[in-house]
Coordinates of C-alpha atoms (C1' of nucleotides) in Angstrom, one line a residue:
Chain A
M22 CA 0.0 0.0 0.0
I23 CA 1.4 3.3 -1.1
R24 CA 1.4 6.0 1.7
V25 CA 2.5 9.5 1.0
R26 CA 2.2 12.7 3.1
F27 CA 2.1 16.4 2.8
A28 CA 3.8 18.0 5.7
P29 CA 3.5 21.8 5.8
A30 CA 4.8 24.1 8.5
P31 CA 1.9 26.3 9.7
T32 CA 3.8 29.5 9.5
G33 CA 1.9 31.1 6.7
Y34 CA -0.6 30.5 3.9
L35 CA -0.5 27.6 1.5
H36 CA 1.4 28.9 -1.4
I37 CA 1.8 27.8 -5.0
G38 CA 4.8 25.7 -4.3
G39 CA 3.3 23.9 -1.4
A40 CA 0.1 23.3 -3.2
R41 CA 2.0 21.8 -6.1
T42 CA 3.8 19.4 -3.7
A43 CA 0.5 18.5 -2.1
L44 CA -1.1 17.9 -5.4
F45 CA 1.7 15.6 -6.7
N46 CA 1.5 13.6 -3.5
W47 CA -2.2 13.4 -3.7
L48 CA -2.2 12.4 -7.4
F49 CA 0.3 9.7 -6.7
A50 CA -1.7 8.3 -3.8
K51 CA -5.0 8.4 -5.7
Q52 CA -3.4 6.7 -8.7
H53 CA -2.2 3.8 -6.6
Q54 CA -5.2 3.6 -4.4
G55 CA -2.9 4.6 -1.6
K56 CA -3.3 6.9 1.3
F57 CA -2.6 10.7 1.4
I58 CA -1.7 11.8 4.9
L59 CA -1.7 15.4 6.2
R60 CA 0.8 16.2 8.9
V61 CA 1.3 19.6 10.4
E62 CA 5.0 20.2 11.3
D63 CA 4.5 22.7 14.1
T64 CA 7.7 22.2 16.0
D65 CA 8.6 25.8 15.7
I66 CA 6.5 27.1 18.6
K67 CA 7.4 30.7 17.9
R68 CA 6.2 30.8 14.3
S69 CA 3.4 28.3 14.1
T70 CA -0.1 29.6 14.4
Q71 CA -3.6 28.1 14.5
E72 CA -4.7 30.6 11.8
S73 CA -2.0 29.2 9.4
V74 CA -3.2 25.7 10.0
Q75 CA -6.8 26.7 9.2
A76 CA -5.6 28.7 6.1
I77 CA -3.7 25.7 4.8
L78 CA -6.6 23.3 5.4
D79 CA -9.0 25.7 3.7
S80 CA -6.8 26.1 0.6
L81 CA -6.3 22.3 0.3
N82 CA -10.0 21.8 0.6
W83 CA -10.7 24.4 -2.1
L84 CA -8.3 22.7 -4.4
G85 CA -10.0 19.4 -3.8
I86 CA -6.9 17.9 -2.2
T87 CA -8.5 15.7 0.4
W88 CA -6.6 13.7 3.0
D89 CA -7.2 10.2 4.1
E90 CA -5.5 10.5 7.5
G91 CA -4.7 13.4 9.8
P92 CA -4.1 16.1 10.2
Y93 CA -1.5 14.9 12.7
F94 CA 0.3 17.6 14.7
Q95 CA 3.9 17.1 15.6
S96 CA 3.4 19.3 18.7
E97 CA 1.2 16.5 20.1
R98 CA 3.8 13.8 19.5
I99 CA 6.7 15.2 21.4
H100 CA 6.9 12.2 23.8
I101 CA 7.5 10.0 20.8
Y102 CA 10.4 11.9 19.5
K103 CA 11.9 12.1 23.0
E104 CA 11.7 8.3 23.2
Y105 CA 13.8 7.9 20.1
V106 CA 16.2 10.6 21.1
E107 CA 16.7 8.7 24.3
K108 CA 17.4 5.5 22.3
L109 CA 20.1 7.2 20.2
L110 CA 21.6 8.7 23.3
Q111 CA 21.8 5.3 25.0
E112 CA 23.4 3.7 21.9
N113 CA 25.9 6.5 21.8
K114 CA 24.6 7.6 18.4
A115 CA 23.8 11.0 19.7
Y116 CA 25.2 13.3 22.4
Y117 CA 24.4 16.4 24.4
C118 CA 25.9 19.6 23.2
Y119 CA 26.1 22.6 25.5
C120 CA 27.3 25.2 23.0
T121 CA 25.3 28.4 23.1
P122 CA 23.8 29.9 20.0
E123 CA 26.3 32.7 20.3
E124 CA 29.2 30.3 20.5
L125 CA 27.9 28.4 17.5
E126 CA 27.6 31.6 15.6
T127 CA 31.2 32.5 16.1
Q128 CA 32.2 29.0 15.1
R129 CA 30.2 29.2 12.0
K130 CA 31.7 32.5 11.0
K131 CA 35.1 31.0 11.4
A132 CA 34.2 27.9 9.4
L133 CA 32.8 30.0 6.6
E134 CA 36.2 31.4 6.0
S135 CA 37.8 28.1 5.8
P136 CA 37.7 26.3 2.5
D137 CA 35.3 23.6 3.8
M138 CA 31.6 23.5 4.1
P139 CA 30.7 24.9 7.5
A140 CA 29.7 22.1 9.9
Y141 CA 29.7 21.7 13.6
D142 CA 33.1 20.7 14.8
G143 CA 31.9 18.2 17.3
R144 CA 33.6 19.8 20.3
C145 CA 30.9 18.4 22.7
K146 CA 31.2 14.9 21.4
N147 CA 33.3 13.5 24.2
L148 CA 32.4 15.7 27.1
S149 CA 33.5 14.3 30.5
L150 CA 31.0 14.0 33.3
A151 CA 32.7 16.8 35.1
Q152 CA 32.5 19.2 32.1
R153 CA 28.8 18.3 31.7
Q154 CA 28.1 19.0 35.3
K155 CA 29.9 22.3 35.0
Y156 CA 27.7 23.3 32.1
E157 CA 24.6 22.1 33.9
S158 CA 25.4 24.1 37.0
A159 CA 26.0 27.1 34.8
D160 CA 22.4 26.5 33.8
R161 CA 23.1 25.8 30.2
K162 CA 20.3 24.0 28.4
P163 CA 21.8 21.4 26.1
V164 CA 20.7 20.3 22.7
V165 CA 21.1 16.7 21.4
R166 CA 23.2 16.2 18.3
F167 CA 23.3 13.2 16.1
H168 CA 26.7 11.6 15.8
I169 CA 27.6 11.2 12.1
L170 CA 30.0 8.5 11.2
P171 CA 32.4 8.9 8.2
G172 CA 31.3 7.5 4.9
I173 CA 29.4 8.1 1.8
T174 CA 25.6 8.3 1.8
S175 CA 23.7 7.9 -1.4
V176 CA 20.1 8.7 -2.1
N177 CA 18.2 6.9 -4.8
D178 CA 15.9 9.6 -6.1
L179 CA 13.0 8.7 -8.3
I180 CA 13.3 11.8 -10.3
R181 CA 17.1 12.4 -10.2
E182 CA 18.6 9.0 -10.0
E183 CA 21.4 8.5 -7.6
L184 CA 22.8 11.4 -5.5
T185 CA 25.8 10.9 -3.3
F186 CA 27.1 12.8 -0.4
D187 CA 30.2 12.7 1.8
N188 CA 29.2 12.4 5.4
R189 CA 32.1 14.5 6.5
L190 CA 30.3 17.5 5.1
L191 CA 27.1 16.9 7.0
G192 CA 28.2 17.8 10.5
D193 CA 26.7 16.5 13.7
F194 CA 23.3 18.2 13.4
I195 CA 20.8 18.9 16.2
I196 CA 17.9 16.5 16.6
L197 CA 16.5 17.9 19.8
K198 CA 16.4 21.6 20.5
S199 CA 17.1 23.1 23.9
D200 CA 13.4 23.8 24.4
G201 CA 12.8 20.1 24.2
M202 CA 11.3 20.2 20.7
P203 CA 12.7 18.0 17.9
T204 CA 14.2 19.6 14.9
Y205 CA 12.7 19.2 11.4
N206 CA 15.0 16.5 10.2
F207 CA 14.4 14.4 13.3
A208 CA 10.6 14.7 13.7
C209 CA 10.2 14.3 10.0
I210 CA 11.9 10.9 9.8
I211 CA 10.4 9.6 13.0
D212 CA 6.9 10.4 11.7
D213 CA 7.6 9.2 8.2
A214 CA 8.8 5.9 9.6
L215 CA 6.1 5.4 12.1
M216 CA 3.4 6.5 9.7
E217 CA 4.8 4.0 7.3
I218 CA 5.3 6.5 4.5
T219 CA 6.5 4.7 1.4
H220 CA 7.3 7.6 -0.8
V221 CA 8.6 11.0 0.3
I222 CA 7.7 13.5 -2.4
R223 CA 8.9 17.0 -1.6
G224 CA 10.6 20.1 -3.0
E225 CA 14.2 20.0 -4.3
D226 CA 15.2 22.3 -1.4
H227 CA 15.1 19.2 0.7
I228 CA 17.8 17.3 -1.2
S229 CA 20.5 18.3 1.1
N230 CA 18.5 17.2 4.1
T231 CA 18.1 13.8 2.7
P232 CA 21.5 12.2 3.5
R233 CA 21.1 13.4 7.1
Q234 CA 17.7 11.8 7.2
I235 CA 18.9 8.6 5.7
L236 CA 21.6 8.3 8.3
L237 CA 18.9 8.7 10.9
Y238 CA 16.8 6.0 9.4
Q239 CA 19.7 3.7 9.4
A240 CA 20.7 4.5 13.0
L241 CA 17.2 3.7 14.2
G242 CA 16.9 0.6 12.0
F243 CA 14.0 2.0 10.1
E244 CA 13.2 1.0 6.6
L245 CA 14.0 3.7 4.0
P246 CA 11.2 5.3 2.0
I247 CA 11.6 6.1 -1.7
F248 CA 12.5 9.7 -2.3
A249 CA 11.3 12.0 -5.1
H250 CA 12.5 15.6 -5.2
L251 CA 10.4 18.0 -7.2
P252 CA 11.9 20.9 -9.0
L253 CA 11.3 24.3 -7.6
I254 CA 8.8 26.9 -8.8
L255 CA 10.4 30.2 -9.7
G256 CA 9.1 33.7 -10.3
M257 CA 9.4 35.6 -13.5
D258 CA 12.8 36.9 -12.3
K259 CA 14.0 33.3 -12.0
T260 CA 14.3 33.4 -8.3
P261 CA 12.3 31.0 -6.2
L262 CA 8.7 32.0 -5.7
S263 CA 8.2 33.9 -2.5
K264 CA 6.2 36.7 -1.0
R265 CA 8.3 39.2 -3.0
H266 CA 6.5 37.9 -6.1
G267 CA 3.2 39.0 -4.7
D268 CA 0.4 36.6 -5.4
V269 CA 1.8 33.3 -4.2
A270 CA -1.0 32.4 -1.7
I271 CA -3.6 30.0 -3.0
K272 CA -6.0 32.2 -1.1
H273 CA -5.3 35.0 -3.6
Y274 CA -6.5 32.9 -6.5
I275 CA -9.6 32.0 -4.6
E276 CA -10.3 35.6 -4.1
E277 CA -9.6 36.5 -7.6
G278 CA -12.2 34.1 -8.8
Y279 CA -10.1 31.3 -10.3
L280 CA -11.6 27.8 -10.7
P281 CA -9.9 25.2 -8.5
E282 CA -9.9 22.8 -11.5
A283 CA -8.0 25.2 -13.6
L284 CA -5.4 25.9 -10.9
V285 CA -5.0 22.2 -10.3
N286 CA -4.5 21.7 -14.0
Y287 CA -2.0 24.5 -14.2
L288 CA -0.1 23.3 -11.1
A289 CA 0.2 19.8 -12.6
L290 CA 1.8 21.3 -15.7
L291 CA 4.4 23.0 -13.6
G292 CA 7.0 20.3 -13.7
W293 CA 5.1 17.5 -15.2
S294 CA 3.8 16.7 -18.7
T295 CA 2.4 14.0 -20.8
S296 CA 4.3 12.6 -23.7
D297 CA 2.1 14.5 -26.1
S298 CA 2.3 17.8 -24.1
Q299 CA -1.5 17.7 -23.4
Q300 CA -2.5 21.0 -21.9
I301 CA -6.0 20.6 -20.6
I302 CA -6.3 17.7 -18.3
S303 CA -9.1 17.3 -15.8
G304 CA -8.6 16.1 -12.3
T305 CA -9.7 12.5 -12.9
E306 CA -7.6 12.3 -16.0
L307 CA -4.6 13.6 -14.0
V308 CA -5.0 10.8 -11.5
T309 CA -4.7 8.2 -14.2
K310 CA -2.0 9.9 -16.3
F311 CA 0.3 11.3 -13.6
S312 CA 3.6 9.7 -13.0
L313 CA 6.6 10.7 -11.0
E314 CA 8.9 9.4 -13.7
R315 CA 7.6 12.1 -16.0
V316 CA 8.3 14.9 -13.6
S317 CA 10.9 17.3 -15.0
K318 CA 14.2 17.9 -13.3
N319 CA 14.4 21.6 -14.0
S320 CA 12.7 24.3 -12.1
A321 CA 9.7 26.0 -13.7
I322 CA 8.7 29.6 -13.8
F323 CA 5.2 30.5 -12.7
D324 CA 3.3 32.1 -15.6
L325 CA 0.1 33.9 -14.6
E326 CA -0.9 34.5 -18.2
K327 CA -1.0 30.8 -18.9
L328 CA -3.0 30.2 -15.7
R329 CA -5.5 32.8 -16.8
W330 CA -5.8 31.2 -20.2
L331 CA -6.4 27.8 -18.7
D332 CA -9.0 29.3 -16.3
G333 CA -10.7 30.8 -19.3
E334 CA -10.8 27.4 -21.0
Y335 CA -12.4 25.8 -18.0
I336 CA -14.9 28.6 -17.8
K337 CA -15.8 28.1 -21.4
G338 CA -16.4 24.5 -20.7
L339 CA -18.8 25.1 -17.9
E340 CA -22.5 24.6 -18.1
I341 CA -24.2 28.0 -18.2
D342 CA -26.2 27.2 -15.1
T343 CA -23.0 26.2 -13.2
L344 CA -21.2 29.4 -14.3
T345 CA -24.3 31.5 -13.4
G346 CA -24.2 30.0 -9.9
L347 CA -20.5 30.7 -9.5
C348 CA -20.8 34.3 -10.8
G349 CA -23.8 35.0 -8.6
R350 CA -22.0 33.8 -5.5
Y351 CA -18.9 35.6 -6.4
L352 CA -20.8 38.8 -7.0
N353 CA -22.7 38.5 -3.8
K354 CA -19.6 38.1 -1.8
L355 CA -18.3 41.4 -3.2
E356 CA -21.6 43.1 -2.3
I357 CA -21.7 45.0 -5.5
G358 CA -24.5 47.1 -6.8
N359 CA -28.2 47.3 -6.4
W360 CA -29.8 44.7 -8.4
K361 CA -32.6 45.9 -10.6
L362 CA -32.3 42.9 -12.8
E363 CA -34.5 40.0 -13.1
I364 CA -32.8 36.8 -11.9
G365 CA -33.6 35.3 -15.3
N366 CA -31.7 38.0 -17.0
F367 CA -28.6 37.3 -14.8
K368 CA -28.1 34.1 -16.6
E369 CA -28.2 35.8 -20.0
I370 CA -25.7 38.4 -18.8
V371 CA -23.4 35.6 -17.7
R372 CA -23.8 34.0 -21.1
L373 CA -22.6 37.2 -22.7
F374 CA -19.4 37.1 -20.8
Q375 CA -18.7 33.4 -20.7
E376 CA -16.3 33.6 -23.7
R377 CA -14.9 36.9 -22.6
M378 CA -13.8 36.2 -19.1
R379 CA -10.9 34.3 -17.8
T380 CA -11.8 34.5 -14.1
L381 CA -14.8 35.3 -12.1
G382 CA -13.0 38.5 -11.2
D383 CA -13.0 39.5 -14.9
F384 CA -16.8 39.0 -15.0
V385 CA -17.3 41.4 -12.1
E386 CA -15.0 43.9 -13.6
R387 CA -16.5 43.8 -17.1
A388 CA -20.2 43.3 -16.3
R389 CA -20.2 45.8 -13.5
F390 CA -22.2 48.3 -15.6
F391 CA -25.1 45.9 -15.4
F392 CA -25.2 45.9 -11.6
V393 CA -24.5 49.5 -10.5
D394 CA -26.9 52.4 -11.1
T395 CA -26.1 55.1 -13.5
D396 CA -24.8 57.6 -11.0
S397 CA -22.2 55.3 -9.6
L398 CA -21.1 54.0 -13.0
K399 CA -17.5 55.0 -13.9
Y400 CA -17.0 56.5 -17.3
E401 CA -13.6 56.0 -18.9
P402 CA -12.3 59.2 -20.5
E403 CA -11.7 57.5 -23.8
A404 CA -15.3 56.5 -23.9
M405 CA -16.5 60.0 -23.1
T406 CA -14.6 61.5 -26.1
L407 CA -17.0 59.5 -28.3
L408 CA -19.8 61.6 -27.0
T409 CA -18.4 65.1 -27.5
K410 CA -18.3 64.8 -31.3
N411 CA -20.6 67.0 -33.3
G412 CA -24.2 65.7 -33.7
V413 CA -23.7 62.7 -31.4
S414 CA -26.1 64.2 -28.8
E415 CA -28.9 64.6 -31.3
I416 CA -28.4 61.1 -32.7
M417 CA -28.5 59.7 -29.2
E418 CA -31.6 61.6 -28.4
E419 CA -33.2 60.0 -31.4
V420 CA -31.9 56.6 -30.4
K421 CA -33.5 57.1 -27.0
L422 CA -36.8 58.0 -28.6
R423 CA -36.9 55.1 -31.0
L424 CA -35.9 52.6 -28.4
S425 CA -38.6 53.9 -26.0
Q426 CA -41.2 53.2 -28.7
L427 CA -40.1 49.6 -29.3
P428 CA -42.9 47.2 -28.5
S429 CA -40.5 44.3 -28.1
F430 CA -37.1 44.8 -26.5
T431 CA -35.3 41.8 -27.9
P432 CA -31.8 42.1 -29.3
E433 CA -33.2 41.4 -32.8
A434 CA -35.7 44.2 -32.6
I435 CA -33.1 46.6 -31.2
E436 CA -30.7 45.7 -34.0
I437 CA -33.4 46.4 -36.7
C438 CA -34.3 49.7 -35.0
I439 CA -30.7 50.9 -34.8
R440 CA -29.6 49.8 -38.2
G441 CA -32.8 51.3 -39.6
L442 CA -32.1 54.6 -38.0
A443 CA -28.5 54.6 -39.3
E444 CA -29.8 54.0 -42.8
E445 CA -32.3 56.9 -42.5
L446 CA -29.6 59.2 -41.2
R447 CA -27.2 58.0 -43.9
I448 CA -24.5 57.2 -41.3
K449 CA -22.8 54.0 -40.4
A450 CA -24.4 51.8 -37.8
A451 CA -21.1 51.9 -36.0
D452 CA -21.5 55.7 -35.6
I453 CA -24.5 54.9 -33.4
I454 CA -23.2 51.8 -31.8
H455 CA -20.0 53.2 -30.4
P456 CA -21.4 56.3 -28.6
L457 CA -24.3 54.2 -27.4
R458 CA -21.9 51.7 -25.9
A459 CA -20.0 54.4 -24.2
I460 CA -23.2 55.8 -22.7
L461 CA -24.5 52.5 -21.5
T462 CA -21.3 50.8 -20.3
G463 CA -19.0 53.7 -19.6
S464 CA -16.4 51.9 -21.8
K465 CA -15.4 51.4 -25.4
V466 CA -15.4 47.7 -24.8
S467 CA -18.4 45.5 -24.1
P468 CA -20.3 42.4 -25.4
G469 CA -22.5 42.9 -28.4
I470 CA -24.4 46.1 -28.0
F471 CA -27.9 44.8 -29.0
E472 CA -27.7 42.2 -26.3
V473 CA -26.5 44.7 -23.8
V474 CA -29.3 47.1 -24.6
S475 CA -31.8 44.3 -24.4
L476 CA -30.6 43.0 -21.0
L477 CA -30.2 46.4 -19.5
G478 CA -33.9 47.0 -20.2
Q479 CA -35.8 49.9 -21.6
E480 CA -36.0 51.9 -18.4
I481 CA -32.3 51.9 -17.6
V482 CA -31.3 52.5 -21.2
E483 CA -33.5 55.6 -21.4
E484 CA -32.2 56.8 -18.0
R485 CA -28.6 56.3 -19.0
I486 CA -28.9 58.2 -22.3
S487 CA -30.7 61.1 -20.6
K488 CA -28.3 61.4 -17.7
I489 CA -25.1 61.1 -19.7
L490 CA -26.2 63.4 -22.4
E491 CA -27.1 65.9 -19.7
R492 CA -23.6 65.4 -18.1
V493 CA -21.9 65.9 -21.5
K494 CA -23.7 69.2 -22.1
G495 CA -23.0 70.5 -18.6
Chain B
rG8 C1' 33.7 29.7 0.0
rU9 C1' 32.3 24.3 0.1
rC10 C1' 28.8 20.5 -1.3
rC11 C1' 24.6 19.2 -4.3
rC12 C1' 21.2 19.7 -8.4
rC13 C1' 19.8 21.6 -13.2
rA14 C1' 20.5 23.4 -18.5
rU15 C1' 15.5 22.7 -25.7
rC16 C1' 11.7 28.9 -28.4
rG17 C1' 10.2 35.0 -23.9
rA18 C1' 7.3 31.0 -20.6
rC19 C1' 5.6 25.6 -19.7
rU20 C1' 7.4 21.5 -22.2
rA21 C1' 7.8 16.9 -26.1
rG22 C1' 12.2 14.6 -27.4
rU23 C1' 16.0 9.0 -24.2
rG24 C1' 21.5 8.1 -31.2
rG25 C1' 19.0 8.2 -37.2
rC26 C1' 11.4 9.4 -37.6
rC27 C1' 14.1 16.4 -35.5
rC28 C1' 17.5 21.6 -40.7
rA29 C1' 13.4 19.9 -33.3
rG30 C1' 6.8 19.0 -32.2
rG31 C1' 2.7 21.0 -28.9
rU32 C1' 0.7 24.9 -25.5
rC33 C1' 0.8 30.2 -23.4
rA34 C1' 2.5 34.9 -24.7
rU35 C1' 3.7 38.1 -29.0
rC36 C1' 2.7 39.7 -34.2
rA37 C1' -0.3 39.5 -38.9
rC38 C1' -4.6 38.3 -41.6
rC39 C1' -9.9 36.5 -41.6
rC40 C1' -14.6 36.9 -38.9
rU41 C1' -16.8 41.5 -36.8
rU42 C1' -20.5 47.2 -33.9
rU43 C1' -15.8 47.3 -29.9
rC44 C1' -13.6 43.4 -27.0
rA45 C1' -13.4 38.4 -26.6
rC46 C1' -14.2 33.7 -29.0
rG47 C1' -13.1 31.0 -33.4
rG48 C1' -10.0 30.3 -37.9
rU49 C1' -5.3 30.8 -40.7
rG50 C1' -0.4 32.0 -40.6
rA51 C1' 4.3 34.2 -38.7
rC52 C1' 8.1 35.1 -35.3
rG53 C1' 11.1 32.3 -32.0
rG54 C1' 15.0 27.4 -29.1
rC55 C1' 18.8 22.5 -28.5
rG56 C1' 24.3 28.0 -23.5
rG57 C1' 29.8 27.2 -25.3
rG58 C1' 33.9 24.0 -26.3
rG59 C1' 35.9 19.3 -26.8
rG60 C1' 35.2 14.1 -27.5
rU61 C1' 32.4 9.0 -28.6
rU62 C1' 29.9 7.5 -33.3
rC63 C1' 28.8 6.3 -40.1
rG64 C1' 25.3 9.7 -37.4
rA65 C1' 24.1 13.6 -31.4
rA66 C1' 19.2 17.9 -28.6
rU67 C1' 19.8 12.9 -27.1
rC68 C1' 26.1 9.5 -24.4
rC69 C1' 31.1 11.3 -21.9
rC70 C1' 34.4 15.5 -20.2
rC71 C1' 35.4 20.6 -19.4
rC72 C1' 33.7 25.6 -19.1
rU73 C1' 29.8 29.0 -18.5
rG74 C1' 25.1 30.1 -16.5
rG75 C1' 21.0 29.3 -13.1
rG76 C1' 19.3 27.2 -8.6
rG77 C1' 19.5 24.8 -3.8
rA78 C1' 21.9 23.7 0.8
rC79 C1' 25.5 24.9 4.6
rG80 C1' 19.9 27.3 11.2
rC81 C1' 18.3 25.2 18.4
rC82 C1' 13.3 27.3 10.2
rA83 C1' 10.7 23.6 8.0

RNA sequence: GUCCCCAUCGACUAGUGGCCCAGGUCAUCACCCUUUCACGGUGACGGCGGGGGUUCGAAUCCCCCUGGGGACGCCA
């Protein structure tokens, strides 16, 4: 039975990189009918927060990444880690170290100048009882360090083949902090072993931790999992995605009105591909097609434009009723406008924008003129210039009159009316359409004007023409 | 500085010695459709980082260089 886990530290929101890691683990588990376990690595008491835990859970849920076990909290498992620390201590595979952070800092600075990789020099390795007592009475709180034996450690990575490391470069690292909490490397392997994790799928930034962890597995007699290190996700400036790049939180994409299916699809494409470079792959298809062997070795740059394109594709593929529901809920959440529209019309409005929006946020932005009253409608300066031309006011007055007399306010009737008027006046239909669009929408850009006029309704159309013409004159 | 990883169009990638004078997708540009925008359609631009090998033959294998990234925490 395949068992994988996603193990975030609750020190912030779930971001793009973490979500991708979670997704790959989840896909792998689903594909093999295995278990996906969620484990919260909250051993950093100072930085872990309950809000972060909730935020991460919420984002995972939104993405549809569901867990079969957990969430487990490492902070609730301290006694387990201590047990294993004790075991290593007794077997002389670990030792107490009384160096203070300050002392270590000066050691590190010195080591940085030497041509070697900076590593703890092991000065507390063979402390005599007397020395230890001296430190204890000086009230120094010790940490526990893992004793690393010389040798070569190799990692068999599913994505990168074999990686080898010289143990000498690792240094006796800390496994138990002076506050009694385990460090990441220690808690992580204890849990992975005890939770019987078969495949450790995580970011490439963990490669250098892996030899340390393998040594720990071996020291404790645990069976090794299979490792797979995913490439990193970079920003457009080729540096790893971070807060500096702005919108890295999944929450941001929820708020901007992206579809979870689209984000999942995009995330899957970031570092993984099919042999035919298929772009649009639904969740269920991903489960069957995904494979770790096809994960790329090189880091990928997050491209918002492509995400937006994909989201648009998913929106186009939605049933109109589904999309209407999504738009309605999104609009309500933003509390925009006073609704003078029939609910039946709302669906027609959504239909007008289905092919024009890439996110729900786009819809709100572009369809706004439907939902706000004339007085609070923003008019773009470029649109206003269309109204100041000679004769436009008169033409618009005539349009208003004609439209108000229309017995049927369908797009077809409106089109006949407008085109007829243009013919009578011997002008191009466009010369009516463009100013009319500006008046009704405040913009030079909108869906087809006849549909817009129809859906806005006779009353609002007349009102807008009157008010705006008034405004142009004054 | 030391160790480790990586290297195909601007971006994501296909490619595992001949099918590749490199294919797909996003973006960009042009044209068509058209009341604007978008959609849709057609097409264009654009890439194997460099140098050595190996081979009849290299994007694919080996070495060096260069470039990018990661790690070197009582963070995870």
